[in-house]
Short mmCIF file of C-alpha atoms and ligand atoms in Angstrom, two decimals:
data_model
loop_
_atom_site.label_atom_id
_atom_site.label_comp_id
_atom_site.label_asym_id
_atom_site.label_seq_id
_atom_site.Cartn_x
_atom_site.Cartn_y
_atom_site.Cartn_z
CA MET A 2 15.13 138.31 -21.66
CA LYS A 3 18.35 136.88 -20.26
CA ILE A 4 19.55 135.66 -16.88
CA VAL A 5 22.26 138.01 -15.54
CA GLY A 6 22.94 136.62 -12.07
CA ILE A 7 21.82 134.50 -9.14
CA GLU A 8 21.90 135.76 -5.54
CA THR A 9 21.66 133.35 -2.60
CA ILE A 10 20.61 134.18 0.97
CA PRO A 11 20.99 131.60 3.78
CA VAL A 12 18.25 131.92 6.41
CA ARG A 13 17.30 130.01 9.54
CA VAL A 14 13.79 130.30 10.96
CA PRO A 15 12.81 128.56 14.22
CA ILE A 16 10.05 125.94 14.26
CA HIS A 17 7.44 125.95 17.05
CA PRO A 18 9.09 123.54 19.54
CA ASN A 19 5.77 121.91 20.49
CA ILE A 20 5.05 120.54 17.01
CA ALA A 21 8.59 120.01 15.65
CA ILE A 22 8.76 116.72 13.75
CA LYS A 23 10.50 113.70 15.26
CA SER A 24 10.44 110.75 12.86
CA GLY A 25 11.75 107.31 11.96
CA ARG A 26 14.53 109.06 10.07
CA GLY A 27 16.10 110.01 13.40
CA GLY A 28 16.73 113.34 15.05
CA GLN A 29 14.30 116.18 15.46
CA HIS A 30 13.49 118.80 12.86
CA SER A 31 13.47 121.95 15.00
CA LEU A 32 15.31 124.58 12.93
CA SER A 33 15.09 125.00 9.20
CA PRO A 34 18.25 126.26 7.57
CA PHE A 35 17.09 127.15 4.07
CA LEU A 36 18.68 128.96 1.15
CA LEU A 37 16.67 131.66 -0.62
CA VAL A 38 17.47 132.19 -4.28
CA LYS A 39 16.95 135.30 -6.43
CA VAL A 40 17.48 134.83 -10.16
CA ARG A 41 17.98 138.23 -11.79
CA THR A 42 17.24 139.12 -15.41
CA ASP A 43 18.35 141.90 -17.75
CA ASP A 44 14.87 143.41 -17.85
CA GLY A 45 14.58 143.69 -14.07
CA ILE A 46 12.32 140.71 -13.27
CA VAL A 47 13.55 138.77 -10.23
CA GLY A 48 12.53 135.13 -9.73
CA LEU A 49 12.36 133.66 -6.22
CA GLY A 50 13.33 130.16 -5.16
CA GLU A 51 13.95 128.26 -1.91
CA ALA A 52 16.12 125.22 -1.19
CA SER A 53 15.30 122.99 1.77
CA CYS A 54 18.69 122.37 3.36
CA THR A 55 18.02 119.52 5.78
CA PRO A 56 21.19 117.38 5.53
CA ARG A 57 19.58 114.33 7.12
CA TRP A 58 17.06 114.36 4.28
CA SER A 59 18.74 115.87 1.31
CA GLY A 60 22.47 115.50 1.83
CA GLU A 61 22.70 119.23 1.29
CA ASP A 62 23.21 122.22 3.54
CA GLN A 63 23.31 125.97 3.08
CA VAL A 64 27.03 125.99 2.30
CA THR A 65 26.87 123.25 -0.36
CA ALA A 66 23.69 124.65 -1.92
CA LYS A 67 25.27 128.11 -2.23
CA HIS A 68 28.53 126.63 -3.54
CA PHE A 69 26.84 124.63 -6.28
CA ILE A 70 24.67 127.57 -7.36
CA ASP A 71 27.61 130.02 -7.43
CA GLN A 72 30.15 127.69 -9.02
CA TYR A 73 28.05 125.50 -11.37
CA PHE A 74 24.43 126.58 -11.92
CA ALA A 75 24.92 130.35 -12.31
CA PRO A 76 27.74 130.07 -14.89
CA ALA A 77 25.65 127.49 -16.82
CA LEU A 78 22.56 129.72 -16.81
CA ILE A 79 23.81 133.28 -17.31
CA GLY A 80 22.82 134.45 -20.79
CA HIS A 81 19.96 131.93 -21.13
CA ASP A 82 16.31 132.91 -21.59
CA PRO A 83 14.77 132.06 -18.17
CA THR A 84 11.32 131.51 -19.68
CA ASN A 85 12.65 128.56 -21.67
CA ILE A 86 12.67 126.30 -18.64
CA ASP A 87 13.36 123.07 -20.52
CA GLU A 88 16.45 124.53 -22.18
CA CYS A 89 17.62 126.00 -18.89
CA GLY A 90 17.21 122.57 -17.28
CA LYS A 91 19.35 120.99 -19.97
CA ALA A 92 22.00 123.65 -19.35
CA PHE A 93 22.29 123.40 -15.56
CA HIS A 94 20.99 120.01 -14.38
CA PRO A 95 23.82 117.91 -15.86
CA THR A 96 26.55 120.06 -14.28
CA ILE A 97 26.06 118.17 -10.97
CA ALA A 98 24.97 114.56 -10.54
CA GLY A 99 22.62 114.98 -7.59
CA ASN A 100 21.47 117.83 -5.34
CA PRO A 101 17.83 117.93 -6.46
CA PHE A 102 16.73 120.34 -3.71
CA THR A 103 19.23 122.96 -4.86
CA LYS A 104 18.26 122.42 -8.50
CA ALA A 105 14.60 122.81 -7.54
CA ALA A 106 15.28 126.16 -5.87
CA VAL A 107 16.78 127.55 -9.08
CA GLU A 108 14.11 126.00 -11.29
CA MET A 109 11.20 127.39 -9.22
CA ALA A 110 12.74 130.85 -9.63
CA LEU A 111 12.64 130.34 -13.41
CA TRP A 112 8.92 129.49 -13.22
CA ASP A 113 8.44 132.62 -11.11
CA ILE A 114 10.15 134.72 -13.80
CA ALA A 115 8.18 133.05 -16.61
CA GLY A 116 4.90 133.72 -14.81
CA LYS A 117 5.79 137.33 -13.98
CA ALA A 118 6.84 137.92 -17.61
CA ALA A 119 3.56 136.43 -18.92
CA GLY A 120 1.42 138.11 -16.25
CA LYS A 121 0.09 134.69 -15.23
CA PRO A 122 0.26 132.52 -12.12
CA VAL A 123 2.51 129.48 -12.50
CA TYR A 124 -0.45 127.07 -12.41
CA GLU A 125 -1.65 128.58 -15.68
CA LEU A 126 1.74 127.93 -17.30
CA LEU A 127 1.39 124.31 -16.13
CA GLY A 128 -1.86 123.91 -18.04
CA GLY A 129 -4.38 125.52 -15.71
CA LYS A 130 -6.24 124.46 -12.58
CA VAL A 131 -7.70 120.99 -12.27
CA ARG A 132 -8.89 121.89 -8.74
CA ASP A 133 -9.52 125.14 -6.86
CA SER A 134 -8.01 124.04 -3.59
CA VAL A 135 -5.72 121.31 -2.32
CA ALA A 136 -6.79 119.14 0.63
CA THR A 137 -4.03 118.89 3.24
CA LYS A 138 -3.40 116.80 6.32
CA TRP A 139 -1.51 117.45 9.56
CA SER A 140 1.67 115.58 10.49
CA VAL A 141 1.84 114.42 14.13
CA SER A 142 5.38 114.20 15.45
CA GLY A 143 6.71 110.87 16.74
CA ARG A 144 6.57 111.99 20.37
CA GLU A 145 5.36 110.15 23.47
CA PRO A 146 1.68 109.11 23.26
CA ASP A 147 0.23 111.88 25.48
CA LYS A 148 2.12 114.57 23.61
CA ALA A 149 1.14 113.13 20.20
CA ALA A 150 -2.51 113.05 21.28
CA GLU A 151 -2.28 116.70 22.33
CA ILE A 152 -0.76 117.67 18.94
CA ALA A 153 -3.56 115.77 17.17
CA ARG A 154 -6.25 117.59 19.18
CA GLU A 155 -4.61 120.92 18.30
CA ALA A 156 -4.62 119.92 14.62
CA ILE A 157 -8.38 119.35 14.76
CA ALA A 158 -8.78 122.76 16.40
CA LYS A 159 -6.84 124.20 13.43
CA GLY A 160 -9.39 122.62 11.06
CA PHE A 161 -7.70 119.38 9.94
CA LYS A 162 -9.90 116.32 9.31
CA LYS A 163 -7.05 114.04 8.22
CA MET A 164 -3.59 113.51 9.63
CA LYS A 165 -0.63 111.21 9.60
CA VAL A 166 1.26 110.04 12.63
CA LYS A 167 5.01 109.54 12.55
CA VAL A 168 5.96 105.95 13.39
CA GLY A 169 9.03 103.81 12.60
CA ILE A 170 10.71 104.83 15.86
CA ASP A 171 10.19 101.54 17.69
CA PRO A 172 7.30 99.09 17.30
CA GLU A 173 5.94 99.31 20.82
CA SER A 174 5.89 103.10 21.06
CA ASP A 175 4.57 103.35 17.48
CA VAL A 176 1.46 101.37 18.41
CA ALA A 177 1.01 103.26 21.69
CA ARG A 178 1.26 106.60 19.86
CA VAL A 179 -1.30 105.74 17.19
CA LYS A 180 -3.66 104.28 19.80
CA ALA A 181 -3.43 107.48 21.86
CA VAL A 182 -4.04 109.66 18.80
CA ARG A 183 -7.04 107.57 17.74
CA GLU A 184 -8.53 107.81 21.22
CA ALA A 185 -7.94 111.58 21.23
CA VAL A 186 -9.49 112.34 17.83
CA GLY A 187 -12.39 109.88 17.72
CA ARG A 188 -13.60 107.78 14.80
CA ASP A 189 -14.39 110.50 12.25
CA ILE A 190 -10.81 111.66 11.64
CA ARG A 191 -8.82 109.69 9.09
CA ILE A 192 -5.34 108.69 10.25
CA GLY A 193 -2.42 107.39 8.19
CA VAL A 194 1.09 106.58 9.36
CA ASP A 195 4.53 107.54 8.05
CA ALA A 196 7.43 105.28 9.11
CA ASN A 197 10.08 107.24 7.18
CA GLY A 198 11.80 103.91 6.44
CA GLY A 199 12.32 103.32 10.16
CA TRP A 200 11.12 99.71 10.31
CA ARG A 201 14.24 97.77 9.57
CA ASN A 202 12.79 94.85 7.65
CA VAL A 203 9.66 93.40 6.08
CA GLU A 204 8.66 91.22 9.03
CA THR A 205 8.80 94.14 11.47
CA ALA A 206 6.87 96.36 9.09
CA VAL A 207 4.08 93.83 8.47
CA ASN A 208 3.79 93.04 12.17
CA VAL A 209 3.57 96.63 13.28
CA ILE A 210 1.16 97.55 10.49
CA ASN A 211 -1.18 94.75 11.56
CA HIS A 212 -1.17 96.11 15.13
CA LEU A 213 -1.63 99.70 13.94
CA ASP A 214 -4.53 98.64 11.77
CA GLU A 215 -6.49 97.79 14.95
CA HIS A 216 -6.68 101.57 15.39
CA ASP A 217 -8.19 102.17 11.97
CA ILE A 218 -5.41 103.60 9.83
CA TYR A 219 -5.89 104.14 6.11
CA PHE A 220 -2.41 104.32 4.58
CA VAL A 221 1.19 103.45 5.37
CA GLU A 222 3.99 105.67 4.13
CA GLN A 223 7.55 104.41 3.53
CA PRO A 224 7.43 101.26 5.69
CA VAL A 225 10.99 100.09 4.86
CA PRO A 226 14.27 101.90 4.08
CA GLN A 227 14.46 103.90 0.87
CA GLY A 228 16.61 101.55 -1.20
CA ASP A 229 14.58 98.44 -0.37
CA ILE A 230 12.14 98.34 -3.26
CA ALA A 231 11.87 94.54 -3.10
CA GLY A 232 11.04 94.80 0.60
CA MET A 233 8.40 97.42 -0.03
CA ALA A 234 6.85 95.19 -2.67
CA LEU A 235 6.69 92.34 -0.14
CA VAL A 236 5.01 94.59 2.43
CA HIS A 237 2.62 95.79 -0.26
CA GLY A 238 1.68 92.20 -1.04
CA ARG A 239 1.05 91.31 2.60
CA VAL A 240 -1.05 94.21 3.90
CA HIS A 241 -4.35 95.49 2.57
CA LEU A 242 -3.62 99.20 3.15
CA PRO A 243 -2.37 101.55 0.43
CA ILE A 244 1.41 101.99 0.53
CA ILE A 245 2.87 105.45 -0.14
CA ALA A 246 6.49 105.64 -1.33
CA ASP A 247 8.27 108.79 -0.18
CA GLU A 248 12.03 108.43 0.48
CA SER A 249 12.09 105.77 -2.29
CA VAL A 250 10.93 108.13 -5.03
CA TYR A 251 13.08 111.04 -6.09
CA THR A 252 13.28 110.57 -9.86
CA LEU A 253 11.06 109.42 -12.69
CA GLN A 254 13.24 106.30 -12.90
CA ASP A 255 12.59 105.60 -9.20
CA ALA A 256 8.85 105.84 -9.90
CA ARG A 257 9.15 103.47 -12.85
CA ASN A 258 11.10 100.96 -10.75
CA LEU A 259 8.54 101.10 -7.93
CA ALA A 260 5.65 100.68 -10.36
CA HIS A 261 7.38 97.76 -12.09
CA ALA A 262 7.99 96.05 -8.73
CA LYS A 263 4.37 96.70 -7.63
CA ALA A 264 5.85 98.21 -4.46
CA ALA A 265 3.50 101.16 -3.89
CA ASP A 266 0.06 102.56 -4.69
CA VAL A 267 0.94 106.21 -4.22
CA PHE A 268 4.04 108.37 -4.74
CA SER A 269 4.77 111.26 -2.40
CA ILE A 270 6.18 113.93 -4.69
CA TYR A 271 8.11 117.03 -3.60
CA VAL A 272 9.23 119.81 -5.87
CA GLY A 273 12.57 119.59 -4.00
CA LYS A 274 13.14 115.82 -4.22
CA ALA A 275 12.29 115.78 -7.91
CA GLY A 276 14.68 118.64 -8.73
CA GLY A 277 11.92 121.05 -9.71
CA ILE A 278 8.31 121.51 -10.75
CA ARG A 279 8.93 120.17 -14.27
CA CYS A 280 10.41 116.84 -13.11
CA ALA A 281 7.79 116.52 -10.33
CA LYS A 282 4.99 116.91 -12.85
CA ARG A 283 6.56 114.29 -15.12
CA ILE A 284 6.48 111.74 -12.28
CA CYS A 285 2.82 112.57 -11.59
CA ASP A 286 1.96 112.20 -15.28
CA PHE A 287 3.72 108.83 -15.35
CA ALA A 288 1.89 107.63 -12.22
CA GLU A 289 -1.43 108.61 -13.73
CA SER A 290 -0.58 106.75 -16.94
CA VAL A 291 -0.07 103.48 -15.04
CA GLY A 292 -3.06 103.87 -12.70
CA LEU A 293 -1.14 104.98 -9.58
CA SER A 294 -1.77 108.08 -7.47
CA CYS A 295 0.39 110.91 -6.21
CA THR A 296 0.30 113.20 -3.22
CA VAL A 297 2.59 116.10 -2.34
CA GLY A 298 4.93 115.50 0.60
CA SER A 299 7.01 118.02 2.48
CA ASN A 300 10.29 119.05 4.07
CA LEU A 301 8.40 121.78 5.92
CA GLU A 302 9.02 124.26 3.13
CA MET A 303 8.61 127.91 3.90
CA GLY A 304 6.57 130.32 1.78
CA ILE A 305 8.31 130.18 -1.61
CA GLY A 306 8.72 126.41 -1.61
CA SER A 307 5.14 125.89 -0.44
CA ALA A 308 3.85 128.18 -3.19
CA ALA A 309 5.66 126.04 -5.78
CA MET A 310 4.02 122.93 -4.30
CA ILE A 311 0.53 124.47 -4.43
CA HIS A 312 0.90 125.53 -8.07
CA LEU A 313 1.96 121.96 -8.92
CA ALA A 314 -0.89 120.43 -6.93
CA VAL A 315 -3.70 122.59 -8.37
CA ALA A 316 -2.52 121.99 -11.94
CA THR A 317 -1.74 118.25 -11.92
CA SER A 318 -4.46 115.65 -12.41
CA GLY A 319 -2.14 112.80 -11.35
CA ILE A 320 -2.14 114.21 -7.79
CA HIS A 321 -5.17 113.02 -5.77
CA PRO A 322 -5.41 115.19 -2.63
CA ASP A 323 -9.03 114.31 -1.94
CA VAL A 324 -8.01 110.70 -1.29
CA PHE A 325 -4.41 111.25 -0.15
CA PRO A 326 -4.22 114.83 1.19
CA CYS A 327 -1.01 116.75 0.64
CA ASP A 328 1.50 117.84 3.30
CA ILE A 329 1.48 121.51 2.25
CA ILE A 330 1.59 122.69 5.84
CA GLY A 331 5.21 123.88 6.20
CA PRO A 332 4.45 127.55 6.93
CA MET A 333 2.22 126.53 9.88
CA PHE A 334 5.29 125.08 11.65
CA TYR A 335 7.32 128.29 11.77
CA GLU A 336 7.48 130.98 14.40
CA ASP A 337 7.64 133.58 11.64
CA ASP A 338 6.91 133.98 7.92
CA LEU A 339 9.37 135.53 5.47
CA LEU A 340 6.64 136.43 2.97
CA ALA A 341 5.26 139.96 2.69
CA GLU A 342 1.78 138.42 2.54
CA PRO A 343 1.13 134.91 3.93
CA LEU A 344 0.01 132.11 1.61
CA PRO A 345 -3.69 131.18 1.52
CA ILE A 346 -3.10 128.09 3.67
CA LYS A 347 -5.37 127.02 6.51
CA GLY A 348 -6.15 123.81 8.39
CA GLY A 349 -7.00 121.14 5.82
CA GLU A 350 -6.72 123.29 2.71
CA ALA A 351 -4.21 125.21 0.59
CA ARG A 352 -5.04 127.59 -2.26
CA ALA A 353 -2.78 129.02 -4.93
CA PRO A 354 -1.77 132.67 -4.82
CA GLU A 355 -3.36 134.41 -7.81
CA LYS A 356 -0.63 136.97 -8.58
CA PRO A 357 1.74 136.39 -11.53
CA GLY A 358 4.55 133.86 -11.13
CA LEU A 359 4.67 131.95 -7.85
CA GLY A 360 2.63 134.87 -6.50
CA VAL A 361 4.74 135.56 -3.42
CA GLU A 362 7.14 138.33 -2.39
CA LEU A 363 9.67 138.43 0.45
CA ASP A 364 9.50 140.75 3.43
CA ASP A 365 13.06 142.12 3.23
CA ALA A 366 13.20 143.13 6.90
CA LYS A 367 12.28 139.56 7.94
CA VAL A 368 14.85 138.12 5.55
CA GLU A 369 17.53 140.30 7.18
CA LYS A 370 16.33 139.27 10.65
CA TYR A 371 16.77 135.55 9.90
CA ARG A 372 19.76 135.77 7.55
CA VAL A 373 22.65 133.50 8.59
CA ARG A 374 25.87 135.54 8.65
MG1 MG B 422 7.14 110.96 4.39
#
């Protein structure tokens, strides 16, 4: 089997305005401009992929993602056997220095083809299930306290028992928001916080964390900006809560540097940030080898991207969702779903589709409805 072409489709699906994420990274995530990818083969199998194009996060948008696929990745891949994913990676990854989210979209389509060709779900190609389902948590937007409390109550109604609250916006409102959420959800719900690097230095981070801890939080995600590994290590040394690195860990080398600096206990891994399922799994395997944990984070992926995350999470022992639940909740944020059949995702739990490949198909009418022209 050989790759004969790659088609790209820019889409934009609205997010429910009530739950749209406002975070320490600035701005509000209310529309998701994504790029769908179809990798075509000479024997008719089509692999599906999805690139998260959130410039504030990834430095990529729909125009750049399409450009790099058309001009660099497709020419490097045409003629290759798509089921040889390692060889394909060697052919197309080095053609561009960065752009992991776009690389991940193409790579997940290769896994989809390999699974469809073998008649097996992707998790089987990754070594098989280590768990039947993946525990997930809700993400409470960094809104005013009353609004955050209302979102948290709705999350419980959806079935979530764990959640994280966005902080890192400003210290005073961060504490007020977490206090309001704690009062709204009671003592039995576990709450973590995600600062998205929004606390500007170590002193601020440690101070705010100590105040937040009065409201019984159980982890802190990305307390300081992404490049500040030394700062994260100082925070890690001064607070007793587990520290999750998210924006600071894209590559295996990032994970090695964080582990060496003793800067984090947990890595938040995305298929997109890592540049694909293969690289994401390598980071998880490394973390496990040095006694650290992983969870799966999110850019509010839609159906295809979320499916890739679930296959990774059910097949990777270095991911520990029971302790640090994953953020595989993207599809719950959207006003519509582009999949022909929705993923088996509900409040607090995600399951892998059981059909071959990623196990998802697009609803073509919906794709046309949300296509960006
Ligand atoms: Mg995060």
